[in-house]
Amino acid sequence: MRADAQRNYDRIVETARQVFREQGYDASLDQIAKLAGVGPGTLYRHFPTRDDLIDAVMQSWVDRVEDTTDKALAHEGGPRELLLNWFEEYVRLISVHKGGPAKITSAMGDDGSPIRTKCEVLRAANERVLEQLRAEQAVRSDVTSLQVARMVGGVATVADQSELEDAFVRPMLEVLADGLLTRP
Amino acid sequence: MRADAQRNYDRIVETARQVFREQGYDASLDQIAKLAGVGPGTLYRHFPTRDDLIDAVMQSWVDRVEDTTDKALAHEGGPRELLLNWFEEYVRLISVHKGGPAKITSAMGDDGSPIRTKCEVLRAANERVLEQLRAEQAVRSDVTSLQVARMVGGVATVADQSELEDAFVRPMLEVLADGLLTRP
DNA sequence: ACCTGAACACCGTTCAAGT
DNA sequence: ACCTGAACACCGTTCAAGT
């Protein structure tokens, strides 16, 4: 990539990160281009769709997913506490930008989505948690990581769009956890 | 209301119903006005916001909610089957138009929303089902109809945005039901 | 009292002209 | 090879002029 192209690319991603943080994922691309000091055509050359830009912004965030999963898996306490803690972390992970939960969760399982690699990372994280709990026979064996990602993502989507406080989200995650855990 | 105003009002609502059915709740209001044969200003005079128009379109649909709830409450079989059957009907009820699940579920609990009366009807329907199950001690006593509306609405939102088949939705509703039912 | 439709601001997208 | 920015189509919203 030519030096000026690389510079523009980086500028756009950095500006987008800021604007998305303030206004959410449906912010104006025109405004991002203006703030980044490039023409709208330049933004479109690098990122043909909004999701391509979102994918680039998400890049730096992938490592955090791995770390968060590691920590959740090392959680003290029983399977219920482990699962609940993971759900809360998962909601936090996909809720960093307004509109994120809906965007990520609806792309989950869509192989053609520009953000599919990010979805795959999240699905794999859920799979790791499920595997550990399956080994303890603590969780239903017929439930898939895709289903879990969709259900927790559904709660996160509602919470994001209704701007719910954490205190209102927690009981819903508890119901989900109880539905997934095997009866003692 | 003047005769021509009434006529325009009805035309707009009827046209909106058709366009929403084909294109979902985020269809162009400009197009609806054109198809209804009125100026854009007329549409705005009658319906200051998109949600006001959606509310009017939903009006005819309220009766169906009551009926569906009655039928679900008379369902044969155990509490789990009753709850599952109701969830499936509920998802159907809020998914008649694309974008409906998200719109309805995110307005749930918001007293300032133009569609709040419709949300209240749906919340009350969930309350009726919960009350019957509570009487049988079949369902957790600490769960509210608002929570249920949000959780099932969350699943419906994901299903709507990912265009999931019913077969993929059912197992998620099962997890929800199992999380809500008391342990036998 | 209500309607019309021009006008405005904004957005996404394309593409000819430039370097 | 890449960028610029004018141009286009579309949308929501407002409001002066009409009936």
Tab-separated table of C-alpha atoms (C1' of nucleotides) in Angstrom:
chain	number	residue	atom	x	y	z
A	1	MET	CA	0.000	0.000	0.000
A	2	ARG	CA	1.276	3.458	-0.896
A	3	ALA	CA	2.361	5.629	1.999
A	4	ASP	CA	-0.401	8.222	1.611
A	5	ALA	CA	-3.004	5.483	1.201
A	6	GLN	CA	-1.846	3.846	4.439
A	7	ARG	CA	-1.948	7.199	6.197
A	8	ASN	CA	-5.509	7.844	5.015
A	9	TYR	CA	-6.582	4.339	5.955
A	10	ASP	CA	-5.264	4.765	9.504
A	11	ARG	CA	-6.775	8.217	9.846
A	12	ILE	CA	-10.204	6.984	8.771
A	13	VAL	CA	-10.167	4.023	11.178
A	14	GLU	CA	-8.994	6.181	14.092
A	15	THR	CA	-11.588	8.851	13.389
A	16	ALA	CA	-14.301	6.231	12.957
A	17	ARG	CA	-13.400	4.722	16.309
A	18	GLN	CA	-13.942	8.061	18.012
A	19	VAL	CA	-17.124	8.939	16.174
A	20	PHE	CA	-18.619	5.462	16.697
A	21	ARG	CA	-17.837	5.739	20.395
A	22	GLU	CA	-19.732	9.017	20.619
A	23	GLN	CA	-22.601	8.349	18.226
A	24	GLY	CA	-22.796	4.590	17.762
A	25	TYR	CA	-22.376	2.422	14.687
A	26	ASP	CA	-24.951	4.302	12.621
A	27	ALA	CA	-23.013	7.561	12.649
A	28	SER	CA	-22.646	9.445	9.360
A	29	LEU	CA	-19.838	8.150	7.141
A	30	ASP	CA	-19.709	11.549	5.471
A	31	GLN	CA	-18.888	13.156	8.790
A	32	ILE	CA	-16.180	10.585	9.479
A	33	ALA	CA	-14.586	11.327	6.104
A	34	LYS	CA	-14.719	15.077	6.785
A	35	LEU	CA	-13.208	14.747	10.272
A	36	ALA	CA	-10.508	12.448	8.900
A	37	GLY	CA	-9.703	15.055	6.272
A	38	VAL	CA	-10.362	12.861	3.239
A	39	GLY	CA	-12.896	12.952	0.440
A	40	PRO	CA	-15.910	10.658	0.683
A	41	GLY	CA	-14.619	8.683	-2.283
A	42	THR	CA	-11.465	7.783	-0.365
A	43	LEU	CA	-13.482	6.321	2.487
A	44	TYR	CA	-15.472	4.259	-0.025
A	45	ARG	CA	-12.334	3.043	-1.770
A	46	HIS	CA	-10.979	1.593	1.475
A	47	PHE	CA	-14.305	0.513	2.965
A	48	PRO	CA	-16.975	-0.344	0.383
A	49	THR	CA	-19.594	-0.926	3.084
A	50	ARG	CA	-20.196	0.396	6.571
A	51	ASP	CA	-19.551	-3.079	7.958
A	52	ASP	CA	-16.083	-3.159	6.382
A	53	LEU	CA	-15.237	-0.028	8.349
A	54	ILE	CA	-16.762	-1.455	11.517
A	55	ASP	CA	-14.692	-4.581	11.023
A	56	ALA	CA	-11.496	-2.532	10.844
A	57	VAL	CA	-12.451	-0.601	13.990
A	58	MET	CA	-13.099	-3.896	15.783
A	59	GLN	CA	-9.667	-5.282	14.883
A	60	SER	CA	-7.888	-3.960	17.970
A	61	TRP	CA	-10.617	-5.398	20.145
A	62	VAL	CA	-10.142	-9.061	19.265
A	63	ASP	CA	-7.340	-9.672	21.767
A	64	ARG	CA	-9.519	-8.434	24.597
A	65	VAL	CA	-12.018	-11.193	23.828
A	66	GLU	CA	-9.434	-13.928	24.371
A	67	ASP	CA	-8.259	-12.392	27.640
A	68	THR	CA	-11.773	-11.916	28.945
A	69	THR	CA	-12.621	-15.534	28.152
A	70	ASP	CA	-9.501	-16.782	29.920
A	71	LYS	CA	-10.412	-14.836	33.034
A	72	ALA	CA	-14.020	-15.998	32.959
A	73	LEU	CA	-12.940	-19.641	32.651
A	74	ALA	CA	-10.705	-19.274	35.707
A	75	HIS	CA	-13.608	-17.892	37.731
A	76	GLU	CA	-14.029	-19.246	41.261
A	77	GLY	CA	-17.347	-20.723	42.318
A	78	GLY	CA	-19.890	-23.061	40.729
A	79	PRO	CA	-20.970	-23.413	37.102
A	80	ARG	CA	-23.878	-21.001	37.546
A	81	GLU	CA	-21.601	-18.206	38.761
A	82	LEU	CA	-19.106	-18.950	36.005
A	83	LEU	CA	-21.776	-18.837	33.308
A	84	LEU	CA	-23.402	-15.687	34.684
A	85	ASN	CA	-20.068	-13.933	34.962
A	86	TRP	CA	-19.260	-14.884	31.380
A	87	PHE	CA	-22.627	-13.630	30.126
A	88	GLU	CA	-22.065	-10.265	31.788
A	89	GLU	CA	-18.607	-10.011	30.242
A	90	TYR	CA	-19.972	-11.049	26.859
A	91	VAL	CA	-22.643	-8.358	26.975
A	92	ARG	CA	-19.993	-5.807	27.872
A	93	LEU	CA	-17.755	-6.991	25.024
A	94	ILE	CA	-20.378	-6.543	22.322
A	95	SER	CA	-21.851	-3.342	23.809
A	96	VAL	CA	-18.811	-1.069	23.531
A	97	HIS	CA	-20.490	0.874	20.722
A	98	LYS	CA	-24.170	1.706	20.473
A	99	GLY	CA	-25.766	-0.501	17.831
A	100	GLY	CA	-23.030	-3.100	18.343
A	101	PRO	CA	-25.130	-5.868	19.912
A	102	ALA	CA	-27.659	-5.809	17.072
A	103	LYS	CA	-25.000	-5.558	14.362
A	104	ILE	CA	-22.871	-8.379	15.775
A	105	THR	CA	-25.688	-10.693	16.778
A	106	SER	CA	-27.558	-10.430	13.506
A	107	ALA	CA	-24.362	-11.153	11.560
A	108	MET	CA	-23.747	-14.223	13.721
A	109	GLY	CA	-23.971	-17.288	11.522
A	110	ASP	CA	-23.895	-15.289	8.279
A	111	ASP	CA	-20.863	-16.456	6.306
A	112	GLY	CA	-21.166	-13.559	3.882
A	113	SER	CA	-20.931	-10.796	6.465
A	114	PRO	CA	-17.905	-8.455	6.356
A	115	ILE	CA	-17.579	-8.847	10.128
A	116	ARG	CA	-17.805	-12.656	10.055
A	117	THR	CA	-14.282	-13.186	11.456
A	118	LYS	CA	-15.182	-11.078	14.527
A	119	CYS	CA	-18.392	-13.075	14.965
A	120	GLU	CA	-16.374	-16.269	14.727
A	121	VAL	CA	-14.069	-15.106	17.532
A	122	LEU	CA	-17.084	-14.457	19.738
A	123	ARG	CA	-18.717	-17.745	18.855
A	124	ALA	CA	-15.472	-19.591	19.625
A	125	ALA	CA	-15.281	-17.837	22.990
A	126	ASN	CA	-18.759	-19.100	23.837
A	127	GLU	CA	-17.738	-22.544	22.648
A	128	ARG	CA	-14.782	-22.605	25.061
A	129	VAL	CA	-17.025	-21.735	28.004
A	130	LEU	CA	-19.606	-24.314	26.952
A	131	GLU	CA	-16.971	-27.034	26.544
A	132	GLN	CA	-15.669	-26.543	30.061
A	133	LEU	CA	-19.198	-26.716	31.474
A	134	ARG	CA	-20.096	-29.715	29.312
A	135	ALA	CA	-17.078	-31.572	30.756
A	136	GLU	CA	-18.617	-31.090	34.197
A	137	GLN	CA	-22.022	-32.144	32.837
A	138	ALA	CA	-23.211	-28.810	34.174
A	139	VAL	CA	-24.852	-27.638	30.970
A	140	ARG	CA	-27.330	-29.124	28.512
A	141	SER	CA	-25.453	-31.078	25.878
A	142	ASP	CA	-27.739	-30.145	22.976
A	143	VAL	CA	-27.202	-26.401	23.091
A	144	THR	CA	-24.770	-24.808	20.630
A	145	SER	CA	-22.455	-21.823	20.989
A	146	LEU	CA	-24.320	-20.138	18.145
A	147	GLN	CA	-27.570	-20.390	20.080
A	148	VAL	CA	-25.965	-18.982	23.204
A	149	ALA	CA	-24.413	-16.116	21.251
A	150	ARG	CA	-27.831	-15.329	19.817
A	151	MET	CA	-29.716	-15.512	23.104
A	152	VAL	CA	-27.256	-13.458	25.137
A	153	GLY	CA	-26.873	-11.179	22.124
A	154	GLY	CA	-30.647	-10.775	22.056
A	155	VAL	CA	-30.687	-9.609	25.655
A	156	ALA	CA	-27.770	-7.281	24.928
A	157	THR	CA	-29.586	-5.884	21.883
A	158	VAL	CA	-32.683	-5.064	23.908
A	159	ALA	CA	-30.569	-3.566	26.688
A	160	ASP	CA	-28.649	-1.451	24.165
A	161	GLN	CA	-31.732	-0.156	22.367
A	162	SER	CA	-33.689	0.514	25.584
A	163	GLU	CA	-30.587	1.845	27.344
A	164	LEU	CA	-31.229	-0.458	30.293
A	165	GLU	CA	-29.125	-0.322	33.455
A	166	ASP	CA	-27.057	-3.380	34.346
A	167	ALA	CA	-29.422	-4.100	37.242
A	168	PHE	CA	-32.226	-4.796	34.751
A	169	VAL	CA	-30.054	-6.972	32.533
A	170	ARG	CA	-28.737	-9.272	35.247
A	171	PRO	CA	-32.052	-11.056	36.043
A	172	MET	CA	-32.572	-11.811	32.351
A	173	LEU	CA	-29.130	-13.372	32.128
A	174	GLU	CA	-29.995	-15.438	35.197
A	175	VAL	CA	-33.042	-16.869	33.460
A	176	LEU	CA	-30.873	-17.737	30.453
A	177	ALA	CA	-28.266	-19.409	32.658
A	178	ASP	CA	-30.898	-21.418	34.525
A	179	GLY	CA	-32.391	-22.560	31.242
A	180	LEU	CA	-29.012	-23.786	30.036
A	181	LEU	CA	-27.761	-25.507	33.177
A	182	THR	CA	-28.687	-29.130	33.840
A	183	ARG	CA	-31.024	-29.791	36.764
A	184	PRO	CA	-29.075	-30.737	39.883
B	1	MET	CA	-62.246	15.867	11.702
B	2	ARG	CA	-63.105	17.300	8.279
B	3	ALA	CA	-64.211	14.782	5.662
B	4	ASP	CA	-61.180	15.222	3.393
B	5	ALA	CA	-58.846	15.046	6.395
B	6	GLN	CA	-60.427	11.772	7.484
B	7	ARG	CA	-60.133	10.420	3.967
B	8	ASN	CA	-56.440	11.318	3.792
B	9	TYR	CA	-55.808	9.865	7.236
B	10	ASP	CA	-57.376	6.545	6.240
B	11	ARG	CA	-55.563	6.465	2.925
B	12	ILE	CA	-52.214	7.030	4.595
B	13	VAL	CA	-52.756	4.321	7.204
B	14	GLU	CA	-53.944	1.817	4.604
B	15	THR	CA	-51.032	2.573	2.288
B	16	ALA	CA	-48.572	2.422	5.171
B	17	ARG	CA	-49.904	-0.986	6.155
B	18	GLN	CA	-49.172	-2.330	2.681
B	19	VAL	CA	-45.755	-0.711	2.344
B	20	PHE	CA	-44.693	-1.786	5.839
B	21	ARG	CA	-45.741	-5.330	5.026
B	22	GLU	CA	-43.560	-5.351	1.932
B	23	GLN	CA	-40.587	-3.348	3.148
B	24	GLY	CA	-40.728	-3.342	6.939
B	25	TYR	CA	-41.087	-0.521	9.435
B	26	ASP	CA	-38.166	1.479	8.065
B	27	ALA	CA	-39.759	2.036	4.675
B	28	SER	CA	-39.667	5.550	3.208
B	29	LEU	CA	-42.405	7.867	4.518
B	30	ASP	CA	-42.030	9.930	1.369
B	31	GLN	CA	-42.952	6.929	-0.715
B	32	ILE	CA	-45.972	6.190	1.479
B	33	ALA	CA	-47.194	9.767	1.031
B	34	LYS	CA	-46.736	9.535	-2.753
B	35	LEU	CA	-48.559	6.201	-2.993
B	36	ALA	CA	-51.350	7.542	-0.793
B	37	GLY	CA	-51.643	10.528	-3.135
B	38	VAL	CA	-50.969	13.182	-0.501
B	39	GLY	CA	-48.224	15.727	0.002
B	40	PRO	CA	-45.470	14.903	2.489
B	41	GLY	CA	-46.717	17.732	4.705
B	42	THR	CA	-50.084	16.042	5.077
B	43	LEU	CA	-48.487	12.868	6.336
B	44	TYR	CA	-46.515	14.903	8.878
B	45	ARG	CA	-49.580	16.797	10.003
B	46	HIS	CA	-51.347	13.540	10.904
B	47	PHE	CA	-48.297	11.615	12.096
B	48	PRO	CA	-45.509	13.805	13.505
B	49	THR	CA	-43.193	10.818	13.977
B	50	ARG	CA	-42.764	7.468	12.281
B	51	ASP	CA	-43.872	5.749	15.469
B	52	ASP	CA	-47.178	7.630	15.453
B	53	LEU	CA	-47.870	6.145	12.021
B	54	ILE	CA	-46.776	2.695	13.161
B	55	ASP	CA	-49.102	3.018	16.130
B	56	ALA	CA	-52.038	3.761	13.840
B	57	VAL	CA	-51.177	0.782	11.625
B	58	MET	CA	-51.026	-1.441	14.702
B	59	GLN	CA	-54.485	-0.375	15.883
B	60	SER	CA	-56.379	-3.090	14.012
B	61	TRP	CA	-54.031	-5.680	15.414
B	62	VAL	CA	-54.795	-5.192	19.090
B	63	ASP	CA	-57.865	-7.445	19.110
B	64	ARG	CA	-55.810	-10.298	17.722
B	65	VAL	CA	-53.551	-10.128	20.769
B	66	GLU	CA	-56.446	-10.736	23.169
B	67	ASP	CA	-57.740	-13.658	21.122
B	68	THR	CA	-54.331	-15.241	20.800
B	69	THR	CA	-53.772	-14.981	24.541
B	70	ASP	CA	-57.161	-16.565	25.266
B	71	LYS	CA	-56.338	-19.493	23.027
B	72	ALA	CA	-52.871	-19.917	24.506
B	73	LEU	CA	-54.294	-19.954	28.042
B	74	ALA	CA	-56.736	-22.700	27.085
B	75	HIS	CA	-53.907	-24.827	25.721
B	76	GLU	CA	-53.935	-28.519	26.627
B	77	GLY	CA	-50.880	-30.087	28.231
B	78	GLY	CA	-48.462	-29.058	30.977
B	79	PRO	CA	-47.108	-25.629	31.913
B	80	ARG	CA	-44.027	-26.051	29.713
B	81	GLU	CA	-46.100	-26.698	26.600
B	82	LEU	CA	-48.398	-23.810	27.465
B	83	LEU	CA	-45.507	-21.407	27.949
B	84	LEU	CA	-43.704	-22.570	24.812
B	85	ASN	CA	-46.846	-22.284	22.744
B	86	TRP	CA	-47.434	-18.767	24.068
B	87	PHE	CA	-43.857	-17.712	23.301
B	88	GLU	CA	-44.222	-18.891	19.733
B	89	GLU	CA	-47.483	-16.989	19.356
B	90	TYR	CA	-45.954	-13.915	20.945
B	91	VAL	CA	-43.028	-13.985	18.521
B	92	ARG	CA	-45.476	-14.274	15.641
B	93	LEU	CA	-47.566	-11.388	16.978
B	94	ILE	CA	-44.666	-8.931	17.118
B	95	SER	CA	-43.029	-10.161	13.905
B	96	VAL	CA	-45.776	-9.309	11.417
B	97	HIS	CA	-43.658	-6.479	10.018
B	98	LYS	CA	-39.885	-6.507	9.564
B	99	GLY	CA	-38.310	-4.318	12.223
B	100	GLY	CA	-41.338	-4.858	14.479
B	101	PRO	CA	-39.685	-6.957	17.188
B	102	ALA	CA	-36.913	-4.399	17.732
B	103	LYS	CA	-39.279	-1.429	17.610
B	104	ILE	CA	-41.803	-2.946	20.002
B	105	THR	CA	-39.335	-4.502	22.407
B	106	SER	CA	-37.154	-1.424	22.745
B	107	ALA	CA	-40.230	0.736	23.421
B	108	MET	CA	-41.328	-1.713	26.122
B	109	GLY	CA	-41.220	0.071	29.452
B	110	ASP	CA	-40.807	3.513	27.884
B	111	ASP	CA	-43.757	5.645	29.017
B	112	GLY	CA	-42.933	8.351	26.490
B	113	SER	CA	-43.137	6.165	23.402
B	114	PRO	CA	-45.898	6.845	20.838
B	115	ILE	CA	-46.599	3.104	20.714
B	116	ARG	CA	-46.736	2.697	24.502
B	117	THR	CA	-50.402	1.611	24.525
B	118	LYS	CA	-49.575	-1.247	22.150
B	119	CYS	CA	-46.647	-2.258	24.338
B	120	GLU	CA	-48.936	-2.203	27.343
B	121	VAL	CA	-51.368	-4.589	25.636
B	122	LEU	CA	-48.517	-7.010	24.973
B	123	ARG	CA	-47.131	-6.691	28.481
B	124	ALA	CA	-50.603	-7.339	29.918
B	125	ALA	CA	-50.920	-10.439	27.731
B	126	ASN	CA	-47.675	-11.782	29.173
B	127	GLU	CA	-48.936	-10.914	32.642
B	128	ARG	CA	-52.077	-13.006	32.122
B	129	VAL	CA	-50.045	-16.031	31.078
B	130	LEU	CA	-47.651	-15.563	33.991
B	131	GLU	CA	-50.501	-15.231	36.492
B	132	GLN	CA	-52.048	-18.509	35.437
B	133	LEU	CA	-48.691	-20.283	35.738
B	134	ARG	CA	-47.921	-18.623	39.050
B	135	ALA	CA	-51.210	-19.950	40.427
B	136	GLU	CA	-49.962	-23.450	39.653
B	137	GLN	CA	-46.579	-22.583	41.189
B	138	ALA	CA	-45.198	-23.622	37.814
B	139	VAL	CA	-43.161	-20.483	37.229
B	140	ARG	CA	-40.624	-18.488	39.236
B	141	SER	CA	-42.437	-15.917	41.336
B	142	ASP	CA	-39.808	-13.177	40.985
B	143	VAL	CA	-39.988	-12.790	37.235
B	144	THR	CA	-42.016	-9.919	35.754
B	145	SER	CA	-44.037	-9.668	32.562
B	146	LEU	CA	-41.761	-6.856	31.445
B	147	GLN	CA	-38.732	-9.122	31.723
B	148	VAL	CA	-40.475	-11.879	29.785
B	149	ALA	CA	-41.543	-9.439	27.078
B	150	ARG	CA	-37.940	-8.277	26.781
B	151	MET	CA	-36.397	-11.738	26.706
B	152	VAL	CA	-38.803	-13.240	24.196
B	153	GLY	CA	-38.678	-9.944	22.307
B	154	GLY	CA	-34.895	-10.222	22.240
B	155	VAL	CA	-35.065	-13.648	20.636
B	156	ALA	CA	-37.652	-12.346	18.168
B	157	THR	CA	-35.439	-9.356	17.342
B	158	VAL	CA	-32.461	-11.571	16.554
B	159	ALA	CA	-34.655	-13.917	14.522
B	160	ASP	CA	-36.124	-10.983	12.590
B	161	GLN	CA	-32.772	-9.359	11.821
B	162	SER	CA	-31.043	-12.636	10.924
B	163	GLU	CA	-34.133	-13.901	9.105
B	164	LEU	CA	-34.008	-17.163	11.057
B	165	GLU	CA	-36.346	-20.051	10.317
B	166	ASP	CA	-38.799	-21.112	13.026
B	167	ALA	CA	-36.774	-24.278	13.583
B	168	PHE	CA	-33.849	-22.176	14.839
B	169	VAL	CA	-36.028	-20.044	17.085
B	170	ARG	CA	-37.806	-22.869	18.878
B	171	PRO	CA	-34.779	-24.207	20.832
B	172	MET	CA	-34.014	-20.703	22.110
B	173	LEU	CA	-37.566	-20.336	23.365
B	174	GLU	CA	-37.182	-23.697	25.076
B	175	VAL	CA	-34.161	-22.458	26.998
B	176	LEU	CA	-36.134	-19.381	28.058
B	177	ALA	CA	-39.078	-21.498	29.187
B	178	ASP	CA	-36.834	-23.848	31.161
B	179	GLY	CA	-35.189	-20.889	32.842
B	180	LEU	CA	-38.550	-19.514	33.915
B	181	LEU	CA	-40.247	-22.703	35.089
B	182	THR	CA	-39.753	-23.884	38.650
B	183	ARG	CA	-37.772	-27.090	39.116
B	184	PRO	CA	-40.069	-30.098	39.441
C	1	DA	C1'	-58.907	24.079	8.906
C	2	DC	C1'	-56.474	21.522	5.938
C	3	DC	C1'	-53.611	20.519	1.865
C	4	DT	C1'	-49.908	21.177	-1.503
C	5	DG	C1'	-45.493	21.090	-3.076
C	6	DA	C1'	-41.346	23.731	-3.303
C	7	DA	C1'	-37.320	24.250	-0.527
C	8	DC	C1'	-33.757	22.915	2.680
C	9	DA	C1'	-30.434	20.023	4.989
C	10	DC	C1'	-28.370	15.737	5.132
C	11	DC	C1'	-26.771	11.326	3.686
C	12	DG	C1'	-24.806	7.528	0.813
C	13	DT	C1'	-22.705	6.604	-3.559
C	14	DT	C1'	-20.468	7.326	-8.000
C	15	DC	C1'	-17.164	8.988	-11.126
C	16	DA	C1'	-14.603	12.267	-14.116
C	17	DA	C1'	-10.746	14.985	-13.428
C	18	DG	C1'	-6.562	15.541	-11.272
C	19	DT	C1'	-1.715	14.231	-9.075
D	1	DA	C1'	-2.319	4.031	-8.051
D	2	DC	C1'	-4.695	6.905	-5.377
D	3	DC	C1'	-7.251	11.117	-4.119
D	4	DT	C1'	-10.566	14.913	-4.650
D	5	DG	C1'	-14.825	16.891	-4.726
D	6	DA	C1'	-18.675	17.832	-7.678
D	7	DA	C1'	-22.846	15.558	-8.885
D	8	DC	C1'	-26.762	12.583	-8.268
D	9	DA	C1'	-30.562	10.293	-5.975
D	10	DC	C1'	-33.029	9.885	-1.945
D	11	DC	C1'	-34.925	10.979	2.431
D	12	DG	C1'	-36.998	13.559	6.361
D	13	DT	C1'	-38.794	17.965	7.631
D	14	DT	C1'	-40.563	22.656	7.287
D	15	DC	C1'	-43.432	26.267	5.761
D	16	DA	C1'	-45.369	29.818	2.659
D	17	DA	C1'	-49.001	29.855	-0.461
D	18	DG	C1'	-53.262	28.199	-1.673
D	19	DT	C1'	-58.365	26.319	-1.115
